[in-house]
């Protein structure tokens, strides 16, 4: 198996609204992949499609080499996948232990698996507490315990640290790192930029249903040349002019960026070439960008 | 079936930990107590006249203060009240997954979705059977306590058989409640549909066509409509309703609609 998660042209529409738009993902085994997006960007819909809860309008999904086809997905796949989506689903009258025991029965696991899950998520004190009496953070811990109970090969987590206190956030981060070290693939969606930046090997940014960019840790903090222009037409002509000189650029909402090392080292030369081509920039700057700035820039800035 | 035993154990635990079984038990106990009260009123007219309107209601029921009347009342409770109670059980078992948000965690398990659905129907059947047994026990104890006349083995056997038949037929007729619960994702909508079925059953019985509507067939089996008899069509319609409810619910759980 060469991929843990693979999607091709994945699209889903709710009526006339496109929630997921032609997403292509390839995630290798053992990766921690962070999925960032604004509220309503399509993160949760994509996760629901990955888990076969929603049948996509078009496109393909496979997890651990097995095609996912809604209710017709081979049920054996789910023995290798753990997930937490849109919060834990808990029965108010059942205790923490009862939830774990039921899940263990469904998955054919021994009692030791329950004890292990309680240990890992620090749930000893709450083992006999009914779900209705748990705090938000402890409900989330129980949800994570249920996702990890069967030691899956693939974890799909939607906002995994939601409601956790700072110590809990660190615990979960450490846990996910350790799991990835053991070869578990982690796909996590979040709106918490700092957490994603600390945890993920690769980050995908989704906006208006589309995957607008994938970047690695090394990509962040890399220096680049930022060029703004008076009109989009000028930006287009500038891009063509720079391409003529062997400098590739990338379209951005406000202009162009270039990461070519020569361009970054010689912004004066770039400026001269642009003026000669009749496409003078209104702003030229050499910048290093963090994930938050990068994300906001890609998704249209703060609201 | 793979996973069925695990699913059944899970459903039984959920049912045991819920307040819903206690509520239905109380409802059936109340119904049994009401039956006992009716017999008490009919058995002693002098005492009964002091109770005024209750005496009139008991007399209007056309029942007699003996084992025949008591067992007839038992069958009536099951044939009419059973629709709401048995359907409530089914609606609760399926509906809790929507109310608690747990459905999405049952759709991606290493257990076929069909195993989960069949386990739920099994628990509904067991629970309904237990309630029928409980009600029967309450009523029998009431009859003994009131020292009602006319108990013969043949009468008791016939009365209990009618009750069992009414219960089985009513249980079969309530499977569509599961589909309505799932399709509407709402306890309230499903229970509203049950009330509508109850009204239709009363109308069909009043028009003498109770043998052809699955929700009035139990009343005919219980002897509530002396001018109507069950025929092969009655059983076929009830069986088709039962099978249709189960199969349609299974289909819904496997469809794209389940995960939305």
Coordinates of C-alpha atoms in Angstrom, one line a residue:
Chain A
X1 CA 0.0 0.0 0.0
X2 CA 1.6 3.2 -1.1
X3 CA -1.0 5.7 0.1
X4 CA -3.0 6.0 3.3
X5 CA -5.5 8.5 1.8
X6 CA -6.1 9.1 -1.9
X7 CA -8.7 11.3 -3.5
X8 CA -9.0 12.1 -7.2
X9 CA -11.3 14.9 -8.4
X10 CA -13.4 14.7 -5.3
X11 CA -16.4 16.9 -5.5
X12 CA -19.6 17.1 -3.5
X13 CA -22.5 19.5 -3.9
X14 CA -25.5 20.1 -1.6
X15 CA -28.0 21.3 -4.1
X16 CA -26.4 24.3 -5.8
X17 CA -23.7 24.7 -3.2
X18 CA -20.3 23.1 -3.9
X19 CA -18.9 22.1 -0.6
X20 CA -15.9 20.1 -1.9
X21 CA -14.5 21.1 -5.3
X22 CA -12.2 18.8 -7.3
X23 CA -9.9 17.9 -4.4
X24 CA -6.9 15.7 -5.1
X25 CA -5.1 14.4 -2.1
X26 CA -2.3 11.9 -1.7
X27 CA -1.2 11.2 1.9
X28 CA 1.5 8.7 2.6
X29 CA 1.5 6.2 5.5
X30 CA 2.9 7.7 8.7
X31 CA 2.3 11.3 7.7
X32 CA 0.7 13.8 9.9
X33 CA -1.4 15.9 7.5
X34 CA -3.0 19.1 8.8
X35 CA -6.1 20.4 7.0
X36 CA -6.7 24.1 7.5
X37 CA -9.7 26.1 6.4
X38 CA -12.1 28.8 7.5
X39 CA -15.5 27.9 8.9
X40 CA -17.6 26.6 6.1
X41 CA -14.6 26.0 3.8
X42 CA -15.5 22.3 3.4
X43 CA -13.2 20.5 5.9
X44 CA -15.9 18.6 7.7
X45 CA -17.7 17.7 4.4
X46 CA -14.5 16.3 3.0
X47 CA -13.9 14.2 6.2
X48 CA -17.4 12.9 6.0
X49 CA -16.8 11.8 2.4
X50 CA -13.5 10.2 3.4
X51 CA -15.4 8.1 6.0
X52 CA -18.1 7.1 3.6
X53 CA -20.7 9.0 5.5
X54 CA -21.5 11.0 2.4
X55 CA -21.3 9.7 -1.2
X56 CA -19.5 12.3 -3.2
X57 CA -21.2 13.9 -6.3
X58 CA -18.1 12.8 -8.3
X59 CA -14.5 11.6 -7.8
X60 CA -12.9 8.8 -6.0
X61 CA -11.7 8.1 -2.5
X62 CA -9.6 5.3 -1.1
X63 CA -8.3 4.7 2.4
X64 CA -5.4 2.3 3.0
X65 CA -5.9 1.1 -0.6
X66 CA -9.6 0.3 -0.2
X67 CA -12.1 2.3 -2.3
X68 CA -14.7 4.0 -0.1
X69 CA -18.2 3.8 -1.5
X70 CA -20.6 4.8 1.2
X71 CA -22.7 2.0 2.6
X72 CA -21.0 -0.5 0.2
X73 CA -17.5 0.1 1.6
X74 CA -16.1 -3.2 2.9
X75 CA -16.7 -3.1 6.6
X76 CA -13.3 -4.6 7.3
X77 CA -11.7 -1.3 6.4
X78 CA -13.1 0.3 9.5
X79 CA -11.1 -2.0 11.7
X80 CA -8.1 0.0 10.6
X81 CA -9.5 3.5 10.7
X82 CA -10.3 5.5 13.8
X83 CA -12.1 8.8 13.6
X84 CA -13.6 11.7 15.5
X85 CA -15.8 14.0 13.4
X86 CA -18.0 16.9 14.6
X87 CA -17.4 16.0 18.2
X88 CA -17.8 12.7 20.0
X89 CA -21.2 11.0 19.7
X90 CA -22.0 9.8 23.2
X91 CA -25.0 8.2 24.9
X92 CA -25.9 10.4 27.9
X93 CA -26.8 7.5 30.2
X94 CA -23.7 5.4 29.6
X95 CA -20.5 5.8 31.5
X96 CA -17.0 6.3 30.0
X97 CA -16.2 2.6 30.6
X98 CA -19.5 1.5 29.1
X99 CA -18.8 3.5 25.9
X100 CA -15.4 1.9 25.6
X101 CA -16.7 -1.6 26.3
X102 CA -19.4 -1.3 23.7
X103 CA -16.9 -0.1 21.1
X104 CA -14.6 -2.9 22.1
X105 CA -17.4 -5.4 21.6
X106 CA -18.2 -4.0 18.1
X107 CA -14.5 -4.3 17.2
X108 CA -13.9 -7.7 18.8
X109 CA -11.3 -6.4 21.2
X110 CA -10.2 -7.7 24.6
X111 CA -10.8 -5.9 27.8
X112 CA -7.1 -4.9 27.9
X113 CA -7.8 -2.5 25.0
X114 CA -10.2 -0.6 27.1
X115 CA -7.8 -0.3 30.0
X116 CA -5.1 0.9 27.5
X117 CA -7.3 3.6 26.1
X118 CA -8.3 4.8 29.5
X119 CA -4.6 5.1 30.4
X120 CA -3.6 6.9 27.2
X121 CA -6.2 9.5 27.5
X122 CA -6.1 10.0 31.3
X123 CA -9.7 8.9 31.9
X124 CA -9.2 6.9 35.1
X125 CA -11.0 9.5 37.3
X126 CA -14.0 9.6 35.0
X127 CA -14.4 5.9 34.2
X128 CA -17.6 5.6 36.1
X129 CA -19.0 9.0 35.1
X130 CA -22.0 9.1 32.8
X131 CA -21.5 11.0 29.6
X132 CA -24.1 13.6 30.4
X133 CA -22.0 14.7 33.4
X134 CA -18.6 15.0 31.5
X135 CA -17.1 18.4 30.7
X136 CA -16.5 19.3 27.1
X137 CA -12.9 18.5 27.4
X138 CA -13.5 15.1 28.9
X139 CA -16.1 14.3 26.3
X140 CA -13.4 15.1 23.7
X141 CA -10.9 12.8 25.5
X142 CA -13.5 10.0 25.4
X143 CA -14.1 10.6 21.7
X144 CA -10.3 10.3 21.1
X145 CA -10.2 7.2 23.3
X146 CA -12.9 5.7 21.1
X147 CA -11.0 6.6 18.0
X148 CA -7.8 5.1 19.3
X149 CA -9.2 2.0 21.0
X150 CA -8.4 -0.4 18.3
X151 CA -5.0 1.0 17.4
X152 CA -5.9 2.0 13.9
X153 CA -3.5 2.5 11.0
X154 CA -5.2 5.7 10.0
X155 CA -6.7 8.4 12.2
X156 CA -9.1 11.0 10.8
X157 CA -9.7 13.7 13.3
X158 CA -11.9 16.8 13.0
X159 CA -10.8 19.5 15.5
X160 CA -9.1 17.0 17.9
X161 CA -8.2 19.5 20.6
X162 CA -11.5 21.2 20.7
X163 CA -12.5 22.0 24.3
X164 CA -9.2 20.7 25.8
X165 CA -7.3 22.7 28.4
X166 CA -3.7 23.6 27.6
X167 CA -2.3 20.5 29.3
X168 CA -4.7 18.4 27.4
X169 CA -3.7 20.0 24.1
X170 CA -0.1 19.2 24.8
X171 CA -1.0 15.6 25.8
X172 CA -2.9 15.1 22.5
X173 CA -0.1 16.6 20.5
X174 CA 2.4 14.3 22.1
X175 CA 0.1 11.3 21.6
X176 CA -0.3 12.1 17.9
X177 CA 3.4 12.6 17.4
X178 CA 4.1 9.2 19.1
X179 CA 1.4 7.5 17.0
X180 CA 2.9 9.0 13.8
X181 CA 6.3 7.7 15.0
X182 CA 4.8 4.2 15.2
X183 CA 3.6 4.5 11.6
X184 CA 0.0 5.7 12.1
X185 CA -1.2 8.2 9.6
X186 CA -3.0 11.1 11.1
X187 CA -5.3 13.4 9.1
X188 CA -6.5 16.2 11.2
X189 CA -8.6 19.2 10.3
X190 CA -8.5 22.3 12.5
X191 CA -9.0 26.0 12.5
X192 CA -6.2 26.3 15.1
X193 CA -3.2 27.4 13.0
X194 CA -0.6 27.1 15.8
X195 CA -1.5 23.5 16.5
X196 CA -1.4 22.5 12.9
X197 CA 1.9 24.3 12.4
X198 CA 3.4 22.4 15.4
X199 CA 2.1 19.0 14.5
X200 CA 1.8 18.5 10.8
X201 CA 4.4 17.3 8.4
X202 CA 2.3 18.7 5.6
X203 CA -0.5 21.1 5.5
X204 CA -3.4 21.5 3.1
X205 CA -5.3 24.7 2.9
X206 CA -8.9 24.5 1.7
X207 CA -10.9 27.5 0.7
X208 CA -14.4 27.5 -0.8
X209 CA -14.3 23.7 -1.2
X210 CA -11.0 23.6 -3.2
X211 CA -7.6 22.6 -2.1
X212 CA -5.7 25.9 -2.8
X213 CA -2.3 24.9 -1.5
X214 CA -0.3 22.1 0.1
X215 CA 2.9 23.0 1.9
X216 CA 5.4 21.5 4.2
X217 CA 7.1 22.8 7.3
X218 CA 10.1 23.9 5.2
X219 CA 7.8 26.0 2.9
X220 CA 6.8 28.1 5.9
X221 CA 9.3 30.7 6.8
X222 CA 10.9 30.5 3.4
X223 CA 11.8 33.9 2.1
X224 CA 10.0 35.1 -1.1
X225 CA 9.6 38.2 -3.3
X226 CA 6.1 39.8 -3.1
X227 CA 5.0 42.0 -6.0
X228 CA 1.8 44.0 -6.1
X229 CA 0.4 45.7 -9.2
X230 CA -2.2 48.3 -10.0
X231 CA -4.4 46.0 -12.1
X232 CA -4.7 42.3 -12.6
X233 CA -3.9 42.8 -16.3
X234 CA -0.5 44.4 -15.3
X235 CA 0.1 41.4 -13.0
X236 CA -0.5 39.0 -15.8
X237 CA 1.8 40.8 -18.2
X238 CA 4.5 41.1 -15.4
X239 CA 4.3 37.3 -14.9
X240 CA 4.8 36.8 -18.6
X241 CA 7.8 39.2 -18.6
X242 CA 9.5 37.5 -15.7
X243 CA 8.8 34.0 -17.2
X244 CA 10.7 35.3 -20.3
X245 CA 13.7 35.9 -18.0
X246 CA 13.4 32.4 -16.4
X247 CA 11.7 33.5 -13.2
X248 CA 8.5 31.6 -12.3
X249 CA 5.9 33.4 -10.4
X250 CA 2.7 32.5 -8.6
X251 CA -0.6 34.3 -8.8
X252 CA -1.8 35.7 -5.5
X253 CA -5.0 37.7 -4.8
X254 CA -3.0 41.0 -4.7
X255 CA -0.3 40.3 -7.4
X256 CA 2.5 37.8 -7.7
X257 CA 5.1 36.0 -5.6
X258 CA 8.4 34.5 -6.6
X259 CA 10.5 32.1 -4.6
X260 CA 13.3 31.8 -7.2
X261 CA 16.5 32.3 -5.2
X262 CA 18.0 34.7 -7.7
X263 CA 14.9 36.8 -7.7
X264 CA 14.9 37.0 -4.0
X265 CA 18.6 37.8 -3.9
X266 CA 18.3 40.5 -6.6
X267 CA 14.9 42.3 -6.2
X268 CA 16.5 45.4 -7.9
X269 CA 17.0 43.4 -11.1
X270 CA 13.5 42.2 -11.0
X271 CA 12.2 45.7 -10.6
X272 CA 14.3 46.9 -13.5
X273 CA 13.0 44.1 -15.7
X274 CA 9.4 44.9 -14.8
X275 CA 9.7 48.6 -15.5
X276 CA 11.4 47.9 -18.8
X277 CA 8.5 45.6 -19.7
X278 CA 6.0 48.4 -18.9
X279 CA 4.7 46.6 -15.8
X280 CA 6.0 48.5 -12.9
X281 CA 5.0 47.2 -9.5
X282 CA 3.2 49.3 -6.9
X283 CA 5.0 47.3 -4.1
X284 CA 8.0 45.0 -4.1
X285 CA 9.2 43.4 -0.9
X286 CA 11.2 40.4 0.4
X287 CA 9.3 38.7 3.1
X288 CA 9.3 35.6 5.3
X289 CA 5.7 34.5 6.1
X290 CA 4.3 32.4 9.0
X291 CA 1.4 30.1 8.6
X292 CA -1.2 32.5 9.9
X293 CA -0.2 35.2 7.5
X294 CA 0.1 32.7 4.7
X295 CA -3.4 31.3 5.4
X296 CA -5.0 34.7 5.7
X297 CA -3.4 35.8 2.5
X298 CA -4.6 32.7 0.6
X299 CA -8.1 32.8 2.0
X300 CA -8.8 36.5 1.5
X301 CA -7.6 38.1 4.7
X302 CA -9.3 38.7 8.1
X303 CA -13.0 39.2 8.1
Chain B
X1 CA -24.2 -13.0 11.2
X2 CA -20.9 -11.2 11.6
X3 CA -21.1 -8.5 14.2
X4 CA -24.8 -9.2 15.1
X5 CA -23.9 -10.5 18.5
X6 CA -21.8 -7.5 19.3
X7 CA -24.4 -5.1 18.0
X8 CA -27.1 -6.9 20.1
X9 CA -25.0 -6.7 23.2
X10 CA -24.5 -3.0 22.6
X11 CA -28.2 -2.3 22.0
X12 CA -29.2 -4.2 25.1
X13 CA -26.8 -2.2 27.2
X14 CA -28.1 1.1 25.8
X15 CA -31.7 0.0 26.5
X16 CA -30.9 -1.0 30.1
X17 CA -29.2 2.3 30.8
X18 CA -32.0 4.4 29.5
X19 CA -35.1 5.7 31.2
X20 CA -37.3 4.7 28.3
X21 CA -37.9 1.1 29.4
X22 CA -39.0 2.3 32.8
X23 CA -41.5 4.7 31.3
X24 CA -43.0 2.0 29.1
X25 CA -43.1 -0.3 32.1
X26 CA -45.0 2.3 34.1
X27 CA -47.4 2.9 31.2
X28 CA -48.2 -0.8 31.0
X29 CA -48.5 -1.1 34.8
X30 CA -50.9 1.8 34.7
X31 CA -52.9 0.2 31.9
X32 CA -53.1 -3.0 34.0
X33 CA -54.2 -1.1 37.0
X34 CA -56.9 0.6 35.0
X35 CA -58.1 -2.9 33.8
X36 CA -58.2 -4.0 37.4
X37 CA -60.1 -0.9 38.4
X38 CA -62.7 -1.5 35.7
X39 CA -63.2 -5.1 36.9
X40 CA -63.4 -3.8 40.5
X41 CA -66.1 -1.3 39.5
X42 CA -68.1 -3.9 37.6
X43 CA -67.8 -6.6 40.2
X44 CA -69.6 -4.6 42.9
X45 CA -72.4 -2.4 41.6
X46 CA -73.2 -0.9 45.0
X47 CA -69.6 0.1 45.6
X48 CA -69.4 1.2 42.0
X49 CA -72.3 3.6 42.1
X50 CA -70.4 5.6 44.7
X51 CA -67.7 6.1 42.1
X52 CA -70.1 7.8 39.7
X53 CA -68.7 8.5 36.3
X54 CA -66.2 5.6 36.4
X55 CA -69.1 3.2 37.0
X56 CA -70.8 4.6 33.9
X57 CA -67.7 4.2 31.8
X58 CA -67.2 0.7 33.0
X59 CA -70.7 -0.2 32.0
X60 CA -70.4 1.4 28.6
X61 CA -67.4 -0.7 27.9
X62 CA -69.8 -3.7 27.7
X63 CA -67.4 -5.8 29.7
X64 CA -68.5 -8.3 32.3
X65 CA -66.8 -8.7 35.7
X66 CA -65.3 -12.1 35.1
X67 CA -62.2 -13.7 33.6
X68 CA -63.7 -13.5 30.1
X69 CA -64.2 -9.8 30.5
X70 CA -60.7 -9.3 32.0
X71 CA -58.9 -11.2 29.3
X72 CA -60.9 -9.4 26.7
X73 CA -59.7 -6.1 28.2
X74 CA -56.2 -7.3 28.2
X75 CA -56.3 -8.1 24.5
X76 CA -57.9 -4.7 23.9
X77 CA -55.1 -2.9 25.7
X78 CA -52.5 -4.7 23.6
X79 CA -54.5 -4.3 20.3
X80 CA -55.0 -0.6 20.7
X81 CA -52.5 0.7 23.2
X82 CA -49.8 -1.6 21.9
X83 CA -49.6 0.3 18.7
X84 CA -48.4 3.4 20.5
X85 CA -46.2 1.6 23.1
X86 CA -44.5 -0.8 20.7
X87 CA -44.0 1.9 18.1
X88 CA -42.6 4.2 20.8
X89 CA -40.1 1.6 21.7
X90 CA -39.0 1.3 18.0
X91 CA -38.9 5.0 17.6
X92 CA -36.8 5.5 20.7
X93 CA -34.3 2.7 19.7
X94 CA -33.7 4.2 16.3
X95 CA -34.3 7.8 17.1
X96 CA -31.7 8.0 19.9
X97 CA -28.9 7.8 17.4
X98 CA -30.1 11.1 15.8
X99 CA -30.8 12.8 19.1
X100 CA -27.3 12.0 20.5
X101 CA -25.4 12.4 17.3
X102 CA -24.1 8.8 17.5
X103 CA -25.4 7.6 14.1
X104 CA -22.2 8.6 12.3
X105 CA -20.2 6.3 14.7
X106 CA -22.4 3.4 13.7
X107 CA -21.9 3.8 10.0
X108 CA -18.2 3.2 9.8
X109 CA -17.7 0.1 12.0
X110 CA -16.1 -3.2 11.2
X111 CA -19.7 -4.5 11.6
X112 CA -22.2 -4.5 8.7
X113 CA -24.8 -1.7 9.0
X114 CA -27.4 -4.5 8.6
X115 CA -26.2 -6.2 11.8
X116 CA -26.8 -3.0 13.7
X117 CA -30.3 -2.5 12.3
X118 CA -31.3 -6.1 12.9
X119 CA -30.0 -5.9 16.5
X120 CA -32.2 -2.8 17.0
X121 CA -35.3 -4.6 15.7
X122 CA -34.4 -7.6 17.9
X123 CA -34.2 -5.4 21.0
X124 CA -37.5 -3.8 20.1
X125 CA -39.2 -7.2 19.8
X126 CA -37.7 -8.4 23.0
X127 CA -38.7 -5.3 24.9
X128 CA -42.3 -5.4 23.5
X129 CA -42.6 -9.1 24.4
X130 CA -41.4 -8.4 27.9
X131 CA -43.9 -5.6 28.3
X132 CA -46.7 -7.8 27.0
X133 CA -45.7 -10.4 29.5
X134 CA -45.5 -7.8 32.3
X135 CA -49.0 -6.5 31.5
X136 CA -50.4 -10.0 31.3
X137 CA -48.9 -10.7 34.7
X138 CA -50.3 -7.6 36.2
X139 CA -53.8 -8.4 34.9
X140 CA -53.6 -12.0 36.0
X141 CA -52.7 -10.9 39.5
X142 CA -55.5 -8.4 39.5
X143 CA -58.0 -11.1 38.4
X144 CA -56.8 -13.4 41.3
X145 CA -56.9 -10.6 43.8
X146 CA -60.5 -9.7 42.8
X147 CA -61.5 -13.3 42.8
X148 CA -63.2 -13.0 39.5
X149 CA -65.5 -15.9 38.5
X150 CA -65.4 -18.0 35.3
X151 CA -61.8 -19.1 35.1
X152 CA -61.5 -22.3 33.1
X153 CA -58.3 -23.7 31.5
X154 CA -59.8 -23.4 28.0
X155 CA -60.9 -19.8 28.6
X156 CA -57.5 -18.8 30.0
X157 CA -55.7 -20.5 27.1
X158 CA -57.9 -18.8 24.5
X159 CA -57.6 -15.4 26.2
X160 CA -53.8 -15.6 26.5
X161 CA -53.6 -16.9 22.9
X162 CA -55.6 -13.9 21.6
X163 CA -53.3 -11.5 23.6
X164 CA -50.2 -13.2 22.2
X165 CA -51.6 -13.0 18.7
X166 CA -52.6 -9.4 19.0
X167 CA -49.1 -8.6 20.4
X168 CA -47.3 -10.4 17.6
X169 CA -49.4 -8.8 14.9
X170 CA -49.0 -5.4 16.4
X171 CA -45.2 -5.8 16.7
X172 CA -45.1 -6.8 13.1
X173 CA -47.2 -3.7 12.1
X174 CA -44.9 -1.2 13.9
X175 CA -41.7 -1.9 11.9
X176 CA -42.4 1.0 9.5
X177 CA -42.0 3.4 12.5
X178 CA -38.2 2.7 12.3
X179 CA -38.1 3.9 8.7
X180 CA -40.1 7.0 9.5
X181 CA -37.8 7.8 12.4
X182 CA -34.7 7.4 10.2
X183 CA -36.1 9.2 7.2
X184 CA -37.3 12.2 9.2
X185 CA -34.5 12.0 11.8
X186 CA -37.1 12.9 14.3
X187 CA -38.9 11.2 17.2
X188 CA -41.7 13.7 17.0
X189 CA -42.4 13.2 13.3
X190 CA -42.4 9.4 13.8
X191 CA -44.7 9.5 16.8
X192 CA -47.1 11.8 14.8
X193 CA -47.1 9.2 12.1
X194 CA -48.0 6.6 14.7
X195 CA -50.9 8.7 15.9
X196 CA -52.1 8.9 12.3
X197 CA -51.9 5.2 12.0
X198 CA -53.9 4.8 15.2
X199 CA -56.6 7.1 13.8
X200 CA -56.7 5.2 10.5
X201 CA -57.0 1.9 12.4
X202 CA -60.0 3.2 14.3
X203 CA -61.7 4.4 11.1
X204 CA -61.0 1.1 9.4
X205 CA -62.4 -0.9 12.3
X206 CA -65.5 1.3 12.4
X207 CA -66.1 0.8 8.7
X208 CA -65.8 -2.9 9.1
X209 CA -62.6 -3.1 7.1
X210 CA -60.2 -3.6 10.1
X211 CA -59.1 -6.9 8.5
X212 CA -57.3 -5.1 5.7
X213 CA -55.3 -2.4 7.6
X214 CA -52.2 -3.8 9.4
X215 CA -52.7 -1.5 12.4
X216 CA -56.3 -2.6 13.0
X217 CA -55.7 -6.4 12.3
X218 CA -54.5 -6.9 15.9
X219 CA -57.8 -5.5 17.2
X220 CA -59.7 -7.9 15.0
X221 CA -57.5 -10.8 16.3
X222 CA -58.3 -9.6 19.8
X223 CA -62.0 -10.0 19.2
X224 CA -62.8 -6.2 19.4
X225 CA -64.8 -6.3 16.1
X226 CA -67.2 -9.2 16.4
X227 CA -68.5 -8.6 12.8
X228 CA -65.1 -8.8 11.2
X229 CA -62.9 -11.8 10.7
X230 CA -59.3 -12.2 9.7
X231 CA -58.5 -13.9 6.5
X232 CA -55.4 -14.8 4.5
X233 CA -55.2 -11.3 3.1
X234 CA -55.1 -9.9 6.7
X235 CA -52.0 -11.9 7.5
X236 CA -50.4 -11.3 4.2
X237 CA -50.8 -7.5 4.5
X238 CA -49.4 -7.6 8.1
X239 CA -46.5 -9.7 7.0
X240 CA -45.7 -7.5 4.0
X241 CA -45.9 -4.4 6.3
X242 CA -43.4 -6.1 8.7
X243 CA -41.0 -7.2 6.0
X244 CA -41.4 -3.9 4.2
X245 CA -40.6 -1.9 7.4
X246 CA -37.5 -3.9 8.1
X247 CA -36.2 -4.0 4.5
X248 CA -36.8 -0.4 3.9
X249 CA -35.0 0.6 7.1
X250 CA -32.0 -1.6 6.1
X251 CA -32.0 0.1 2.7
X252 CA -32.0 3.5 4.3
X253 CA -29.1 2.7 6.6
X254 CA -27.1 1.5 3.6
X255 CA -28.0 4.5 1.4
X256 CA -26.2 7.9 1.1
X257 CA -29.0 9.5 3.1
X258 CA -27.8 7.9 6.3
X259 CA -24.5 9.7 6.6
X260 CA -25.8 13.2 5.8

